[in-house]
Short mmCIF file of C-alpha atoms and ligand atoms in Angstrom, two decimals:
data_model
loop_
_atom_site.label_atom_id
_atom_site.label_comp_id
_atom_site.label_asym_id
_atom_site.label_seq_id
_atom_site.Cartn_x
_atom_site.Cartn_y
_atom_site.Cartn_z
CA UNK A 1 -6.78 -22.86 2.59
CA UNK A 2 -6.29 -21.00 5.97
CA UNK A 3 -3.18 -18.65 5.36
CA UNK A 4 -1.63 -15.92 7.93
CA UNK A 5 -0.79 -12.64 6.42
CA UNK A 6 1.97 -10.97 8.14
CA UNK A 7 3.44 -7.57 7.62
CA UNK A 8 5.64 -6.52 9.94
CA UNK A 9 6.97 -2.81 10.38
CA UNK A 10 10.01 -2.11 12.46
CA UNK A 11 8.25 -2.00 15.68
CA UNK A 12 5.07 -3.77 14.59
CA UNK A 13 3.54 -6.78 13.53
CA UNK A 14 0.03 -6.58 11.66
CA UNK A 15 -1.92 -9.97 10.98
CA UNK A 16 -4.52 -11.34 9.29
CA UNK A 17 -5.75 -14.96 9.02
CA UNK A 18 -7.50 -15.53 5.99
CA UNK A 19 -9.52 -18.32 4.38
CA UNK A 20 -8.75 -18.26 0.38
CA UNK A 21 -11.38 -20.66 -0.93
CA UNK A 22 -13.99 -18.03 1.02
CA UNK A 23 -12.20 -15.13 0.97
CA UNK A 24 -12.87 -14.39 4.14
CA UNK A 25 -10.91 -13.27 7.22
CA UNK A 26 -11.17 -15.11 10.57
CA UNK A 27 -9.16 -12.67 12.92
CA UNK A 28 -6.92 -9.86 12.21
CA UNK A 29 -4.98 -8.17 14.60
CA UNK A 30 -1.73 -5.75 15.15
CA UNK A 31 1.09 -6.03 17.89
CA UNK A 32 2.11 -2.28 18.03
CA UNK A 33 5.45 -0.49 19.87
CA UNK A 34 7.82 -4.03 20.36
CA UNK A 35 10.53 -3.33 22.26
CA UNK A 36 9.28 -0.25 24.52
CA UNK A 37 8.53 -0.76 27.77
CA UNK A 38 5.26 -2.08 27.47
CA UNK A 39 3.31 -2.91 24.05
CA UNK A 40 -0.02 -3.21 22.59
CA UNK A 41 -1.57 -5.98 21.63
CA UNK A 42 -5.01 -6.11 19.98
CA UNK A 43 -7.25 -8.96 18.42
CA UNK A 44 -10.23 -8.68 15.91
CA UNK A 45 -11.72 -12.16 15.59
CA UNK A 46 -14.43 -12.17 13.24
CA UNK A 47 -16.52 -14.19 15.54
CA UNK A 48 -16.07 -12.73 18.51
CA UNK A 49 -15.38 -9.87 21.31
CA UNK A 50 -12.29 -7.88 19.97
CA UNK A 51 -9.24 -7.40 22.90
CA UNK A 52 -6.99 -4.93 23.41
CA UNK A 53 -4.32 -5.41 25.95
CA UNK A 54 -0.75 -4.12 27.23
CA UNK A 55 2.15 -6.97 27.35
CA UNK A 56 6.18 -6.67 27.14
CA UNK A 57 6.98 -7.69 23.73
CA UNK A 58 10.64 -7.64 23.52
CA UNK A 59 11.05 -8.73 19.67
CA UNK A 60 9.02 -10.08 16.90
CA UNK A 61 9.91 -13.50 17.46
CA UNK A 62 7.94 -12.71 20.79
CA UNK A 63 5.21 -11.32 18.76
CA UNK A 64 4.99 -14.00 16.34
CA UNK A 65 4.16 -16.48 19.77
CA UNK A 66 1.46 -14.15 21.12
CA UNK A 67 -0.12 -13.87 17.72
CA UNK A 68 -0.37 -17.59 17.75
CA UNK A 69 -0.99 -17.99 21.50
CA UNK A 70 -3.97 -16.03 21.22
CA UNK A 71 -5.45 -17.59 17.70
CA UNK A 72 -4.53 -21.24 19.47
CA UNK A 73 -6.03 -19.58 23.12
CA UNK A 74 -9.50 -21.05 25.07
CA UNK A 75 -10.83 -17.25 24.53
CA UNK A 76 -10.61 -17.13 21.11
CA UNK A 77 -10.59 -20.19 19.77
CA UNK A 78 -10.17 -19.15 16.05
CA UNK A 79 -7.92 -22.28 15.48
CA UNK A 80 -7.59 -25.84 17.17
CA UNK A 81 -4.04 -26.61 16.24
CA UNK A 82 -1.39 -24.82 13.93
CA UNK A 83 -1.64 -27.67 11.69
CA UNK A 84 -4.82 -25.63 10.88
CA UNK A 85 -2.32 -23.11 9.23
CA UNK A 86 -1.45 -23.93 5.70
CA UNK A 87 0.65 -21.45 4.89
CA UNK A 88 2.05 -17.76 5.68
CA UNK A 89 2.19 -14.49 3.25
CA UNK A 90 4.76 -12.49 3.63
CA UNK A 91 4.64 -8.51 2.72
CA UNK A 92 7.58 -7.24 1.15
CA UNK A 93 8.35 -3.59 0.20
CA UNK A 94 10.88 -3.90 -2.11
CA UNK A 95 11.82 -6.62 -4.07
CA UNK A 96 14.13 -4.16 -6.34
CA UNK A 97 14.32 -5.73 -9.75
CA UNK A 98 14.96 -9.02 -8.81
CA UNK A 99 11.19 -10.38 -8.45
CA UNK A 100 8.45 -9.53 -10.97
CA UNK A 101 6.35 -12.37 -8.72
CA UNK A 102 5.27 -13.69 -4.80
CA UNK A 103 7.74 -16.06 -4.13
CA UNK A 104 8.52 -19.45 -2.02
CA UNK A 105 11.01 -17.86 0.53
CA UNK A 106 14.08 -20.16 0.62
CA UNK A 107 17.66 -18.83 1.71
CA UNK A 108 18.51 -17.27 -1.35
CA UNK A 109 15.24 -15.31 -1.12
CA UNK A 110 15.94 -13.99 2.53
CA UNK A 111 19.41 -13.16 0.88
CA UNK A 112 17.81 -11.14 -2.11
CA UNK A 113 15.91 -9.42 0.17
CA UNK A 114 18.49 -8.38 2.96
CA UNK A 115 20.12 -7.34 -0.99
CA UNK A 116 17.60 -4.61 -1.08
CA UNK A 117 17.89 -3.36 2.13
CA UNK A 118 19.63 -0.07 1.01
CA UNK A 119 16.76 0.23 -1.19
CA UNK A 120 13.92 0.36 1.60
CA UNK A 121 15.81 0.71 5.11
CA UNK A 122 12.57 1.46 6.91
CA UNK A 123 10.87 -1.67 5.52
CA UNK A 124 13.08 -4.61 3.98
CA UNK A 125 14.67 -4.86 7.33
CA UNK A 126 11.51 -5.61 9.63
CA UNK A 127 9.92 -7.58 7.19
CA UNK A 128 13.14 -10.13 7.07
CA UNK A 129 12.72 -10.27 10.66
CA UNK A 130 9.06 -11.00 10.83
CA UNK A 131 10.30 -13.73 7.92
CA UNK A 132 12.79 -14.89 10.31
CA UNK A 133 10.33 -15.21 13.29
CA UNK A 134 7.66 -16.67 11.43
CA UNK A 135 9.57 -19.26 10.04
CA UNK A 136 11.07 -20.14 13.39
CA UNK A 137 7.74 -20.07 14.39
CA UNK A 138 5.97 -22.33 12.02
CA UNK A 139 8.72 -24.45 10.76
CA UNK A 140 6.50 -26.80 8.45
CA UNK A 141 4.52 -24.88 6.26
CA UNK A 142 5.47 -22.89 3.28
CA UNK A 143 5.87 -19.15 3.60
CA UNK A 144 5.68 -16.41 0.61
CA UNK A 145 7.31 -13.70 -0.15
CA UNK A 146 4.37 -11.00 -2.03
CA UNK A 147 6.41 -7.70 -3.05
CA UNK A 148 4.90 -4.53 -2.97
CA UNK A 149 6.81 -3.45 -6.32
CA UNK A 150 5.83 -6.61 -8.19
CA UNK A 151 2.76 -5.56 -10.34
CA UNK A 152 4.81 -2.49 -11.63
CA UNK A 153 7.75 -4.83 -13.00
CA UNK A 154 5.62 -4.00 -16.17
CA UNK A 155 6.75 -0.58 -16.31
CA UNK A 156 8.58 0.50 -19.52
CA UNK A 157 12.29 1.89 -19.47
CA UNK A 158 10.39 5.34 -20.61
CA UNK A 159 8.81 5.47 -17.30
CA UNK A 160 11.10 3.76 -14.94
CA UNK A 161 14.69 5.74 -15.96
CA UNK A 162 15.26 9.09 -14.06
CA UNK A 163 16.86 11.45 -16.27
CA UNK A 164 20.23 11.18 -14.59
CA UNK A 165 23.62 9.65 -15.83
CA UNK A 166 22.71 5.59 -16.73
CA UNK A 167 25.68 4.33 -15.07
CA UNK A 168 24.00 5.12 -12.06
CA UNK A 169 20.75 3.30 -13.14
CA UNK A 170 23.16 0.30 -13.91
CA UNK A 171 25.49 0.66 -11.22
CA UNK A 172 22.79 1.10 -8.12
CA UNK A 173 19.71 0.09 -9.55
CA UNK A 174 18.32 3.55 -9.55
CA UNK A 175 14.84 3.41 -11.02
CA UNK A 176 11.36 4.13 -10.11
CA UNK A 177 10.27 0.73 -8.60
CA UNK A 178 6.63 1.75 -7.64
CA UNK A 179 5.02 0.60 -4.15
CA UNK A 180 1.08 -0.15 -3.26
CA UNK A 181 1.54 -2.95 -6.08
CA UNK A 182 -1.26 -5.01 -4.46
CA UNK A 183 -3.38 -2.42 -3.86
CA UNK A 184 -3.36 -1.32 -7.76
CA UNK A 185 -3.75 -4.83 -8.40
CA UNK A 186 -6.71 -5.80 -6.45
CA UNK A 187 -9.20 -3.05 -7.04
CA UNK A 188 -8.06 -2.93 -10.88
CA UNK A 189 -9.25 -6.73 -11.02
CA UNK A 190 -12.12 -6.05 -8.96
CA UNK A 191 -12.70 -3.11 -11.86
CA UNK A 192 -12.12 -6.29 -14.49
CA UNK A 193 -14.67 -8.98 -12.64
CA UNK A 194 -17.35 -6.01 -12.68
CA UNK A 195 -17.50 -4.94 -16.34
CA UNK A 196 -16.93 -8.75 -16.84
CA UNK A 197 -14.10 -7.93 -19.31
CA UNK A 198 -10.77 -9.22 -20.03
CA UNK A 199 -8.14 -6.44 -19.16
CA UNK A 200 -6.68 -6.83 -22.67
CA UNK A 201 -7.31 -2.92 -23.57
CA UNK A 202 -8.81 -1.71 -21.05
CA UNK A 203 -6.81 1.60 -19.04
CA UNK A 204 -7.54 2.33 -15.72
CA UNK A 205 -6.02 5.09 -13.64
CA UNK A 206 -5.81 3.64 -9.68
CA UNK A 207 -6.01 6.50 -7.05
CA UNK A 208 -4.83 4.56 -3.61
CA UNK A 209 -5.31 7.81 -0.90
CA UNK A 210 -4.36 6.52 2.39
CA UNK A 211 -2.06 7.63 4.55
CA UNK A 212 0.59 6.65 2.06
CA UNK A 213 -1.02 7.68 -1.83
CA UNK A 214 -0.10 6.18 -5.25
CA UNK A 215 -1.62 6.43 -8.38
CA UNK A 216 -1.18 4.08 -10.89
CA UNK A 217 -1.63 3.77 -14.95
CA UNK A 218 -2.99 0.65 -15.54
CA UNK A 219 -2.97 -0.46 -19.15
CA UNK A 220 -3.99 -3.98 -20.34
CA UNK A 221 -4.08 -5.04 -16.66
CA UNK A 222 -0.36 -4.20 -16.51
CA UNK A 223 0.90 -1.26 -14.59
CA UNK A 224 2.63 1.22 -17.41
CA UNK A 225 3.03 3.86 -14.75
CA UNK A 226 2.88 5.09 -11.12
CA UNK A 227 4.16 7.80 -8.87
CA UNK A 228 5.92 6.51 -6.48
CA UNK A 229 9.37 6.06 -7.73
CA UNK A 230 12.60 4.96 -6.30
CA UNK A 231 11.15 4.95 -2.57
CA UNK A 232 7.44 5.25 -1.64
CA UNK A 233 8.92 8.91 -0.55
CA UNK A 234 8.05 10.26 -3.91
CA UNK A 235 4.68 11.46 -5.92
CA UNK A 236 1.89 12.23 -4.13
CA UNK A 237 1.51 14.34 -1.32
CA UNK A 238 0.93 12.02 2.10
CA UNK A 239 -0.07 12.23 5.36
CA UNK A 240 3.71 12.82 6.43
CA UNK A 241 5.76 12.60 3.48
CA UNK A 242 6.27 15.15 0.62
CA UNK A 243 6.07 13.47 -2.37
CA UNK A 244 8.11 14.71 -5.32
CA UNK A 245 10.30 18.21 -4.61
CA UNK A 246 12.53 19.61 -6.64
CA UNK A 247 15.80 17.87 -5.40
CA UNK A 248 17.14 21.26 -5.12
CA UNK A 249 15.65 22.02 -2.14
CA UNK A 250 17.89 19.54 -0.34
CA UNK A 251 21.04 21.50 -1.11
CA UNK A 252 19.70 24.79 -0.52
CA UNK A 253 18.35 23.46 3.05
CA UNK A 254 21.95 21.51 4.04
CA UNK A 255 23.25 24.96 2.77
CA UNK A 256 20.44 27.31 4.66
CA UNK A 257 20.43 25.45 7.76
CA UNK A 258 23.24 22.51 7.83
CA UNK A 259 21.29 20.04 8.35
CA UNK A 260 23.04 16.56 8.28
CA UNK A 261 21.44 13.85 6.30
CA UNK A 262 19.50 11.81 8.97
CA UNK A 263 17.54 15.44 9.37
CA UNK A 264 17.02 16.13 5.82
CA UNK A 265 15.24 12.61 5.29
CA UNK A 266 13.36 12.67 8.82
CA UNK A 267 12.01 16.03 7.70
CA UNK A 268 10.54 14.84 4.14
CA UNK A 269 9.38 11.50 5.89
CA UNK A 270 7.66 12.32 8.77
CA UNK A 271 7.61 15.82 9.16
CA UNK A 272 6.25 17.11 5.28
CA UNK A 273 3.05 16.02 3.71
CA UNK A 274 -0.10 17.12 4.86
CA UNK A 275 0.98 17.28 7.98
CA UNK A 276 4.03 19.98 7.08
CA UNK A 277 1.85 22.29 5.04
CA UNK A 278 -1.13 22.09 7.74
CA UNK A 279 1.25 22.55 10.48
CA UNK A 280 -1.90 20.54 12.33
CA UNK A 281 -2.41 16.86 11.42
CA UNK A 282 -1.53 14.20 8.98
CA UNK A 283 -4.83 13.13 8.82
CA UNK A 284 -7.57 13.89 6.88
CA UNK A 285 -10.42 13.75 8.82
CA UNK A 286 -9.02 16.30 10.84
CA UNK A 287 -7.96 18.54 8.42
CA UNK A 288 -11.58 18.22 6.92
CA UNK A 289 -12.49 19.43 10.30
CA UNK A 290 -10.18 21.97 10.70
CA UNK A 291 -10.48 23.56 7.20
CA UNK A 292 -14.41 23.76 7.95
CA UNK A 293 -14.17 25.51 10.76
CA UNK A 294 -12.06 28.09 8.88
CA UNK A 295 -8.39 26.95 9.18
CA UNK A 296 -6.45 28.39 5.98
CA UNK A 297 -3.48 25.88 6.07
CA UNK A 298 -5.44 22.94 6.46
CA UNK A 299 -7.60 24.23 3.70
CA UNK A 300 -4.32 24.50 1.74
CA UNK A 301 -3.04 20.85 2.35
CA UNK A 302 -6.42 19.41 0.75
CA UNK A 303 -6.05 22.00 -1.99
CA UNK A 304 -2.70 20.49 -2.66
CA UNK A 305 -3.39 16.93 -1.78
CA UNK A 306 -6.35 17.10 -4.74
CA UNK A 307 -4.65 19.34 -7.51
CA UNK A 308 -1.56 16.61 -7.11
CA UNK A 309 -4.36 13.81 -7.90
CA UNK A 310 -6.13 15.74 -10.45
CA UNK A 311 -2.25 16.46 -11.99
CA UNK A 312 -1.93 12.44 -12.37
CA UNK A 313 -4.95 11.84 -13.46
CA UNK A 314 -4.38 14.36 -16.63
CA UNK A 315 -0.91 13.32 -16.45
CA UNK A 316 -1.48 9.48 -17.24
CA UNK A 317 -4.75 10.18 -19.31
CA UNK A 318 -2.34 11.56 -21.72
CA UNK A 319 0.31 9.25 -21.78
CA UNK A 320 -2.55 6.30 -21.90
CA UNK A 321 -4.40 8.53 -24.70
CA UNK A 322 -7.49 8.53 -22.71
CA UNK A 323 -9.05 6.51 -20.22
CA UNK A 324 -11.85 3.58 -19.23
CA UNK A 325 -12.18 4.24 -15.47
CA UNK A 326 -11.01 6.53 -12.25
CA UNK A 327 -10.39 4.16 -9.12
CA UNK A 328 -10.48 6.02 -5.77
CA UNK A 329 -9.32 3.07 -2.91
CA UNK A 330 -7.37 3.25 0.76
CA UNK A 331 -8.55 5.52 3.64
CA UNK A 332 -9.12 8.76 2.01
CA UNK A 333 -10.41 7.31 -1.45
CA UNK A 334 -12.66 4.87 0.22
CA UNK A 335 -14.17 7.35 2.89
CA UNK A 336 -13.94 11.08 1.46
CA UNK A 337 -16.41 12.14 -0.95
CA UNK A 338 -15.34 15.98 -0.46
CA UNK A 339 -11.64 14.70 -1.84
CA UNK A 340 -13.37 12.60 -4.38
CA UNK A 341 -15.12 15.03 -5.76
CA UNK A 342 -12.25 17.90 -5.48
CA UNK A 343 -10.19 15.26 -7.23
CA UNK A 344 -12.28 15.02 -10.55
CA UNK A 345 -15.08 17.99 -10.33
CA UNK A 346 -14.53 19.78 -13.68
CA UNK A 347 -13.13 17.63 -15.77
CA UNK A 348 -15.48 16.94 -18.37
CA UNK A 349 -13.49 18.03 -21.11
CA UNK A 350 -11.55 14.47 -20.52
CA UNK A 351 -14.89 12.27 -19.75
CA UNK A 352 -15.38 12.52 -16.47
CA UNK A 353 -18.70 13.37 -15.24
CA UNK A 354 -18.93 13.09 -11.56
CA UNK A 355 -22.66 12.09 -10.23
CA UNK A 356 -22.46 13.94 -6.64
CA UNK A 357 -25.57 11.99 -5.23
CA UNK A 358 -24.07 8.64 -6.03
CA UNK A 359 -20.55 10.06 -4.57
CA UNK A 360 -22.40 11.40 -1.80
CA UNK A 361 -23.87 8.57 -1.22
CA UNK A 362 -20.96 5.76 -1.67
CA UNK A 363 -20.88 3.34 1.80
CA UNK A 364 -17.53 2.29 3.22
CA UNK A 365 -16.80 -1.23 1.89
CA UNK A 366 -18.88 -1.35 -0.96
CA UNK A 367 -18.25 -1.10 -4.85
CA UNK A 368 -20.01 2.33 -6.00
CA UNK A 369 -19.91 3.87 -9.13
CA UNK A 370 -20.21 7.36 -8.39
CA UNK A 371 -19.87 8.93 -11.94
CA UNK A 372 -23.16 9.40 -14.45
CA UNK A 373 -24.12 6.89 -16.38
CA UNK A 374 -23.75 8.90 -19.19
CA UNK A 375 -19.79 9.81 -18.34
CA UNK A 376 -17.22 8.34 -21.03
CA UNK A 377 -14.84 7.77 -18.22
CA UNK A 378 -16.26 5.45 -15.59
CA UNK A 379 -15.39 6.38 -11.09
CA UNK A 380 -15.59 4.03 -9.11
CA UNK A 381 -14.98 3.55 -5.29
CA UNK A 382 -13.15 -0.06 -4.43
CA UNK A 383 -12.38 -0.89 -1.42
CA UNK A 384 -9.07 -2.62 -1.45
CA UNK A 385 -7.86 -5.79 0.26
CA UNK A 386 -3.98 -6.16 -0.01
CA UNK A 387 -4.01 -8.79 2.59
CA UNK A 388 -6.58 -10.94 -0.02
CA UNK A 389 -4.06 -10.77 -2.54
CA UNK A 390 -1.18 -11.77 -0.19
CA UNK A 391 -3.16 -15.02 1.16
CA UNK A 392 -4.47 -15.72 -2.35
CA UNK A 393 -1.12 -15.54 -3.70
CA UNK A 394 0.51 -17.55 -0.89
CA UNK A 395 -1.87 -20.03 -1.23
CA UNK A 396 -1.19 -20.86 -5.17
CA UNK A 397 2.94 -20.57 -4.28
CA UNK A 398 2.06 -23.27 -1.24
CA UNK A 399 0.09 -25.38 -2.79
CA UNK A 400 2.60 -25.70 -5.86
CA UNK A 401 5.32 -25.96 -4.33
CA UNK A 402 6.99 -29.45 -2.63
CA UNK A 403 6.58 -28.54 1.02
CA UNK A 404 2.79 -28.24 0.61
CA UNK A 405 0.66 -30.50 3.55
CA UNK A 406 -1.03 -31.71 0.47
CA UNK A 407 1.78 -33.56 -1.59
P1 AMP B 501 -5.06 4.21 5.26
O1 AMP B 501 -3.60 4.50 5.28
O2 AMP B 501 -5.54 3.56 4.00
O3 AMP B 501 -5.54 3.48 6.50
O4 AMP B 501 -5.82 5.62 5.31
C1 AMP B 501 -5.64 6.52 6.37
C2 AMP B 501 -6.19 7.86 5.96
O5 AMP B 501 -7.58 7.73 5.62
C3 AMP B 501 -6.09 8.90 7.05
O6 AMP B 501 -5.62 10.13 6.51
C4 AMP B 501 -7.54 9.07 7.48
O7 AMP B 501 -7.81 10.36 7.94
C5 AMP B 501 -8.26 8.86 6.16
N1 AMP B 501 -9.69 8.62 6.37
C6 AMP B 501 -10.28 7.57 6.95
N2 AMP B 501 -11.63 7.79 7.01
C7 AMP B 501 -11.86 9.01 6.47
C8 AMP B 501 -13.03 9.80 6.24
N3 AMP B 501 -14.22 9.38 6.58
N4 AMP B 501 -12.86 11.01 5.65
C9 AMP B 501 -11.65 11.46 5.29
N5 AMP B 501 -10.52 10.75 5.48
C10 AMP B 501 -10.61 9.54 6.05
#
């Protein structure tokens, strides 16, 4: 079944047109800065020459048309007709506690999720609106909400309650939710399909180290614990946000420096992370760079961004009691062996025996194990493919449900 993934940011609108019996893509492709004065448009057919243009895109309803223009276009030719589309997979950030699965999006869905918009301003909002423009778009087909908090519904109370008053937990919902659900998911059943086991006892701890990082206990093929928490804001250390603080800070600093609050959460969002303690870059190919050619703060961002993995990693190995396999995924866990192997060097007091040629050695886009075969806990590289899991989700919601082209 041919299925558009769409996941739409407030100024952007990423696709990716996917063939689930295959699982393979056809053409992917991003519509970037919507509403300036002039935006970017590129195409990445999978047959083809990729584009890259300039257009004014006023909204994502606009976006939505050129995304389909172009599949539909003479140039491309990736479809013949929208028909061609069965079906459309939504990403959602938050789906707060009201969905533990994808879902058919009806009206009370769109109204669940506008619901969580206090929850995830900087995401729910844009991805109602690509909802809204894709469905005035392609009025026919079915079209799926897949939640980036679903596969950590799982979590138990122990893990999800922050220890503040429960009123508030009842009151406002507040609880870790966990993000990068998909993610976790895909490369833990990718872990599964390998070792050509059921996931019935087997724990996995899921390192996703992009630009945005989560790690994730995975327990039984259930998530049992992660770190980001109420807002993909906390755990880890990213490229621009700080991960967990003490909360202190925040009163010291509207104290220190009275800051107001749209300052305070601009500063731990875009301006912290790697990005604040390098005072150079949020990304870490630079700071790789940077730190070999002698920088001491960019040194000191990796040093931080690995202890904080290595902290989770010892962290949920103890809550699990122990440990089957280490999953490094996204840009950094896919592509850096130096963080790989900063992230688990020296720990073979819990089982982990890291085999640097096969690290070394690990392409981008394949499976690798890259610890000895000798090593009680197994490390693996696995490339992830959240928008898989979005089409192959969609697909099964579609083809179930009553406006499917097939019944
Ligand atoms: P993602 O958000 O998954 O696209 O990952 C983006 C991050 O991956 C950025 O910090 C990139 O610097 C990082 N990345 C990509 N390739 C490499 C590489 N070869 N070495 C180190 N970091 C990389």
């Amino acid at each position: 079944m041919l299925v558009l993934v769409i996941n739409c940011g407030s100024s952007s609108v990423k696709y990716d047109l996917i063939d689930t019996e295959h699982q393979k893509g056809y053409c992917r492709g991003l519509v970037e800065r919507i509403g300036a004065v002039t935006s970017i448009v590129k195409h990445q057919p999978e047959n083809g020459k990729n584009t890259k243009e300039t257009k004014v895109i006023q909204n994502h309803t606009e976006a939505l048309k050129e995304i389909l223009s172009y599949l539909l276009g003479p140039d491309s030719k990736v479809i013949s007709s929208v028909s061609d589309i069965k079906a459309v997979g939504h990403r959602v950030v938050h789906g707060s506690d009201m969905f533990k699965d994808s879902v058919l999006i009806d009206d009370d869905v769109k109204e669940a999720i506008e619901q969580a918009f206090d929850l995830a301003p900087l995401h729910n909002p844009p991805n109602l609106k690509g909802i809204e423009a894709a469905m005035a778009a392609l009025p026919d087909i079915p079209h799926v909400a897949v939640f980036d908090t679903a596969f950590h519904h799982s979590l138990p109370p122990k893990a999800y309650l922050y220890g503040i008053p429960n009123r508030l937990y009842r009151r406002y919902k507040i609880r870790k939710y966990g993000f990068h659900g998909t993610s976790h998911y895909f490369v833990s059943r990718q872990y599964f399909k390998l070792i050509l086991d059921k996931p019935s006892k087997t724990k996995v701890i899921s390192c996703h180290l992009g630009n945005g990082a989560s790690i994730a206990a995975i327990e039984g093929g259930k998530s049992v614990d992660t770190s980001m928490g109420f807002t993909p804001l906390s755990g880890m250390v990213m490229g621009t946000r700080s991960g967990d603080i003490d909360p202190s800070i925040l009163f010291y600093l509207v104290e220190k420096e009275e800051l107001p609050l749209s300052n305070l959460h601009a500063l731990l969002n875009r301006h912290s992370g790697l990005l604040g303690l390098s005072g150079f870059a949020a990304d870490m190919r630079d700071l790789i760079l940077e730190a070999e050619n002698g920088d001491r703060r960019c040194q000191q961002a990796i040093d931080v961004f690995t202890y904080k993995i290595r902290q989770y990693i010892g962290s949920y190995m103890a809550t699990m009691n122990g440990c089957d396999a280490i999953i490094f995924t996204a840009g950094i866990g896919e592509n850096s062996a130096l963080i790989r192997q900063k992230a688990v060097e020296n720990m073979e007091f819990l089982g982990v025996k890291l085999d640097e040629d096969r690290n070394e050695a690990a392409k981008p886009g394949e499976i690798t194990r890259i610890s000895q075969d000798d090593s009680r806990v197994a490390v693996y590289v696995i490339p992830t493919n959240e928008e898989l899991v979005i089409a192959i989700d969609a697909a099964k919601i579609a083809q179930a449900s009553d406006q499917s082209p097939w019944i």
